[in-house]
């Protein structure tokens, strides 16, 4: 077990190594359908494979991307030439990861709230994924802000599930990414988002401690503390950075391997700008990086969708640009000149 612990600590450090972040391409088939509908491409298994192969085979991607979170279908797929997508990633120095939760379902007795399912049979699935080449996993919980929510029950139920998942991951030799996403949907202000995020993270790390999760081999995937999407007064980048870091200082142990952000509905530019400002605010106890889905893929998806057969290189160029911009943001070196260049 000691060798596995050392391997996980090494993997976690590599995932948040200087200038690199995690690409999230773990969309479910239903979510992928919605994305493909926007570009007029049929959501077939072959098209999903071709799209994700396009992303993962971008030349030089490993310079900016340390790992990629895959969907169950993707980790089993091969490129048209017969090479497994996992092998393509490994050859590019990109660590394969896997989404293992079964989605957020209605929390019985608490209207409007969700709890993530997928613990049944998880131990066996994690060992299978390790044998297939995965070295980290991800589990997402959803916390909704409204007039009456979230309840403490919802926060605690999701924190407990995240901790059980994380402990099972480490038993199997996989680094757990724990993702408690506080949704930005709603009219709440940034102060409310701060309060809910703080409550959620305190509950999460208490549960991780209770379940003997090794924090040096664990990654937090967090939402930023932002104003609700329908809030009349939107906090600027400086306010978002200050609120987010203040919340982390009050809740996240320094022993944690690192923090990666989800974009959570932010635009590509917003997600990069917010990350950059945080990394300009001085020395931090943990690396701050990114694990974006749409905020890395949106431009590449649009270009690829215009002509999936002929636009592969152009779409890869879009992905590489966004990956490089976010790489600069992890170093606090992003600016408008780099964006235009």
mmCIF file with all atom_site columns, N, CA, C and O in Angstrom, residues 48-67:
data_model
loop_
_atom_site.group_PDB
_atom_site.id
_atom_site.type_symbol
_atom_site.label_atom_id
_atom_site.label_alt_id
_atom_site.label_comp_id
_atom_site.label_asym_id
_atom_site.label_entity_id
_atom_site.label_seq_id
_atom_site.pdbx_PDB_ins_code
_atom_site.Cartn_x
_atom_site.Cartn_y
_atom_site.Cartn_z
_atom_site.occupancy
_atom_site.B_iso_or_equiv
_atom_site.pdbx_formal_charge
_atom_site.auth_seq_id
_atom_site.auth_comp_id
_atom_site.auth_asym_id
_atom_site.auth_atom_id
_atom_site.pdbx_PDB_model_num
ATOM 1  N N  . UNK A 1 48 ? -18.590 11.066 -31.421 1.00 0.00 ? 48 UNK A N  1
ATOM 2  C CA . UNK A 1 48 ? -18.058 11.416 -30.102 1.00 0.00 ? 48 UNK A CA 1
ATOM 3  C C  . UNK A 1 48 ? -16.592 11.001 -29.994 1.00 0.00 ? 48 UNK A C  1
ATOM 4  O O  . UNK A 1 48 ? -15.763 11.740 -29.463 1.00 0.00 ? 48 UNK A O  1
ATOM 5  N N  . UNK A 1 49 ? -16.277 9.812  -30.514 1.00 0.00 ? 49 UNK A N  1
ATOM 6  C CA . UNK A 1 49 ? -14.885 9.351  -30.504 1.00 0.00 ? 49 UNK A CA 1
ATOM 7  C C  . UNK A 1 49 ? -13.999 10.265 -31.345 1.00 0.00 ? 49 UNK A C  1
ATOM 8  O O  . UNK A 1 49 ? -12.913 10.679 -30.915 1.00 0.00 ? 49 UNK A O  1
ATOM 9  N N  . UNK A 1 50 ? -14.465 10.627 -32.538 1.00 0.00 ? 50 UNK A N  1
ATOM 10 C CA . UNK A 1 50 ? -13.654 11.463 -33.423 1.00 0.00 ? 50 UNK A CA 1
ATOM 11 C C  . UNK A 1 50 ? -13.392 12.833 -32.798 1.00 0.00 ? 50 UNK A C  1
ATOM 12 O O  . UNK A 1 50 ? -12.281 13.377 -32.911 1.00 0.00 ? 50 UNK A O  1
ATOM 13 N N  . UNK A 1 51 ? -14.416 13.380 -32.139 1.00 0.00 ? 51 UNK A N  1
ATOM 14 C CA . UNK A 1 51 ? -14.250 14.693 -31.517 1.00 0.00 ? 51 UNK A CA 1
ATOM 15 C C  . UNK A 1 51 ? -13.229 14.629 -30.377 1.00 0.00 ? 51 UNK A C  1
ATOM 16 O O  . UNK A 1 51 ? -12.305 15.445 -30.296 1.00 0.00 ? 51 UNK A O  1
ATOM 17 N N  . UNK A 1 52 ? -13.375 13.641 -29.521 1.00 0.00 ? 52 UNK A N  1
ATOM 18 C CA . UNK A 1 52 ? -12.457 13.559 -28.374 1.00 0.00 ? 52 UNK A CA 1
ATOM 19 C C  . UNK A 1 52 ? -11.056 13.143 -28.808 1.00 0.00 ? 52 UNK A C  1
ATOM 20 O O  . UNK A 1 52 ? -10.064 13.584 -28.229 1.00 0.00 ? 52 UNK A O  1
ATOM 21 N N  . UNK A 1 53 ? -10.972 12.329 -29.856 1.00 0.00 ? 53 UNK A N  1
ATOM 22 C CA . UNK A 1 53 ? -9.658  12.003 -30.416 1.00 0.00 ? 53 UNK A CA 1
ATOM 23 C C  . UNK A 1 53 ? -8.992  13.252 -30.964 1.00 0.00 ? 53 UNK A C  1
ATOM 24 O O  . UNK A 1 53 ? -7.775  13.461 -30.783 1.00 0.00 ? 53 UNK A O  1
ATOM 25 N N  . UNK A 1 54 ? -9.774  14.105 -31.625 1.00 0.00 ? 54 UNK A N  1
ATOM 26 C CA . UNK A 1 54 ? -9.240  15.371 -32.127 1.00 0.00 ? 54 UNK A CA 1
ATOM 27 C C  . UNK A 1 54 ? -8.627  16.184 -31.000 1.00 0.00 ? 54 UNK A C  1
ATOM 28 O O  . UNK A 1 54 ? -7.508  16.717 -31.116 1.00 0.00 ? 54 UNK A O  1
ATOM 29 N N  . UNK A 1 55 ? -9.333  16.261 -29.871 1.00 0.00 ? 55 UNK A N  1
ATOM 30 C CA . UNK A 1 55 ? -8.822  17.042 -28.739 1.00 0.00 ? 55 UNK A CA 1
ATOM 31 C C  . UNK A 1 55 ? -7.549  16.421 -28.174 1.00 0.00 ? 55 UNK A C  1
ATOM 32 O O  . UNK A 1 55 ? -6.536  17.105 -27.975 1.00 0.00 ? 55 UNK A O  1
ATOM 33 N N  . UNK A 1 56 ? -7.576  15.137 -27.901 1.00 0.00 ? 56 UNK A N  1
ATOM 34 C CA . UNK A 1 56 ? -6.476  14.474 -27.201 1.00 0.00 ? 56 UNK A CA 1
ATOM 35 C C  . UNK A 1 56 ? -5.224  14.332 -28.055 1.00 0.00 ? 56 UNK A C  1
ATOM 36 O O  . UNK A 1 56 ? -4.113  14.194 -27.512 1.00 0.00 ? 56 UNK A O  1
ATOM 37 N N  . UNK A 1 57 ? -5.373  14.367 -29.385 1.00 0.00 ? 57 UNK A N  1
ATOM 38 C CA . UNK A 1 57 ? -4.218  14.178 -30.269 1.00 0.00 ? 57 UNK A CA 1
ATOM 39 C C  . UNK A 1 57 ? -3.608  15.501 -30.723 1.00 0.00 ? 57 UNK A C  1
ATOM 40 O O  . UNK A 1 57 ? -2.700  15.508 -31.569 1.00 0.00 ? 57 UNK A O  1
ATOM 41 N N  . UNK A 1 58 ? -4.066  16.620 -30.178 1.00 0.00 ? 58 UNK A N  1
ATOM 42 C CA . UNK A 1 58 ? -3.488  17.919 -30.546 1.00 0.00 ? 58 UNK A CA 1
ATOM 43 C C  . UNK A 1 58 ? -1.999  17.934 -30.206 1.00 0.00 ? 58 UNK A C  1
ATOM 44 O O  . UNK A 1 58 ? -1.612  17.666 -29.071 1.00 0.00 ? 58 UNK A O  1
ATOM 45 N N  . UNK A 1 59 ? -1.184  18.229 -31.174 1.00 0.00 ? 59 UNK A N  1
ATOM 46 C CA . UNK A 1 59 ? 0.267   18.170 -31.002 1.00 0.00 ? 59 UNK A CA 1
ATOM 47 C C  . UNK A 1 59 ? 0.746   19.201 -29.981 1.00 0.00 ? 59 UNK A C  1
ATOM 48 O O  . UNK A 1 59 ? 0.485   20.391 -30.121 1.00 0.00 ? 59 UNK A O  1
ATOM 49 N N  . UNK A 1 60 ? 1.421   18.718 -28.930 1.00 0.00 ? 60 UNK A N  1
ATOM 50 C CA . UNK A 1 60 ? 1.939   19.622 -27.902 1.00 0.00 ? 60 UNK A CA 1
ATOM 51 C C  . UNK A 1 60 ? 0.977   19.904 -26.770 1.00 0.00 ? 60 UNK A C  1
ATOM 52 O O  . UNK A 1 60 ? 1.286   20.706 -25.881 1.00 0.00 ? 60 UNK A O  1
ATOM 53 N N  . UNK A 1 61 ? -0.186  19.242 -26.751 1.00 0.00 ? 61 UNK A N  1
ATOM 54 C CA . UNK A 1 61 ? -1.186  19.511 -25.711 1.00 0.00 ? 61 UNK A CA 1
ATOM 55 C C  . UNK A 1 61 ? -0.635  19.233 -24.314 1.00 0.00 ? 61 UNK A C  1
ATOM 56 O O  . UNK A 1 61 ? -0.948  19.933 -23.354 1.00 0.00 ? 61 UNK A O  1
ATOM 57 N N  . UNK A 1 62 ? 0.217   18.219 -24.187 1.00 0.00 ? 62 UNK A N  1
ATOM 58 C CA . UNK A 1 62 ? 0.763   17.851 -22.893 1.00 0.00 ? 62 UNK A CA 1
ATOM 59 C C  . UNK A 1 62 ? 1.620   18.925 -22.239 1.00 0.00 ? 62 UNK A C  1
ATOM 60 O O  . UNK A 1 62 ? 1.897   18.846 -21.036 1.00 0.00 ? 62 UNK A O  1
ATOM 61 N N  . UNK A 1 63 ? 2.015   19.920 -23.000 1.00 0.00 ? 63 UNK A N  1
ATOM 62 C CA . UNK A 1 63 ? 2.778   21.026 -22.414 1.00 0.00 ? 63 UNK A CA 1
ATOM 63 C C  . UNK A 1 63 ? 1.920   21.838 -21.448 1.00 0.00 ? 63 UNK A C  1
ATOM 64 O O  . UNK A 1 63 ? 2.424   22.387 -20.465 1.00 0.00 ? 63 UNK A O  1
ATOM 65 N N  . UNK A 1 64 ? 0.606   21.902 -21.723 1.00 0.00 ? 64 UNK A N  1
ATOM 66 C CA . UNK A 1 64 ? -0.311  22.713 -20.928 1.00 0.00 ? 64 UNK A CA 1
ATOM 67 C C  . UNK A 1 64 ? -1.327  21.879 -20.149 1.00 0.00 ? 64 UNK A C  1
ATOM 68 O O  . UNK A 1 64 ? -1.905  22.363 -19.176 1.00 0.00 ? 64 UNK A O  1
ATOM 69 N N  . UNK A 1 65 ? -1.565  20.656 -20.585 1.00 0.00 ? 65 UNK A N  1
ATOM 70 C CA . UNK A 1 65 ? -2.595  19.790 -19.998 1.00 0.00 ? 65 UNK A CA 1
ATOM 71 C C  . UNK A 1 65 ? -1.922  18.585 -19.344 1.00 0.00 ? 65 UNK A C  1
ATOM 72 O O  . UNK A 1 65 ? -1.252  17.797 -20.014 1.00 0.00 ? 65 UNK A O  1
ATOM 73 N N  . UNK A 1 66 ? -2.123  18.446 -18.040 1.00 0.00 ? 66 UNK A N  1
ATOM 74 C CA . UNK A 1 66 ? -1.486  17.363 -17.294 1.00 0.00 ? 66 UNK A CA 1
ATOM 75 C C  . UNK A 1 66 ? -2.321  16.091 -17.299 1.00 0.00 ? 66 UNK A C  1
ATOM 76 O O  . UNK A 1 66 ? -1.793  14.984 -17.170 1.00 0.00 ? 66 UNK A O  1
ATOM 77 N N  . UNK A 1 67 ? -3.632  16.242 -17.405 1.00 0.00 ? 67 UNK A N  1
ATOM 78 C CA . UNK A 1 67 ? -4.525  15.093 -17.358 1.00 0.00 ? 67 UNK A CA 1
ATOM 79 C C  . UNK A 1 67 ? -5.841  15.420 -18.034 1.00 0.00 ? 67 UNK A C  1
ATOM 80 O O  . UNK A 1 67 ? -6.163  16.589 -18.260 1.00 0.00 ? 67 UNK A O  1
#
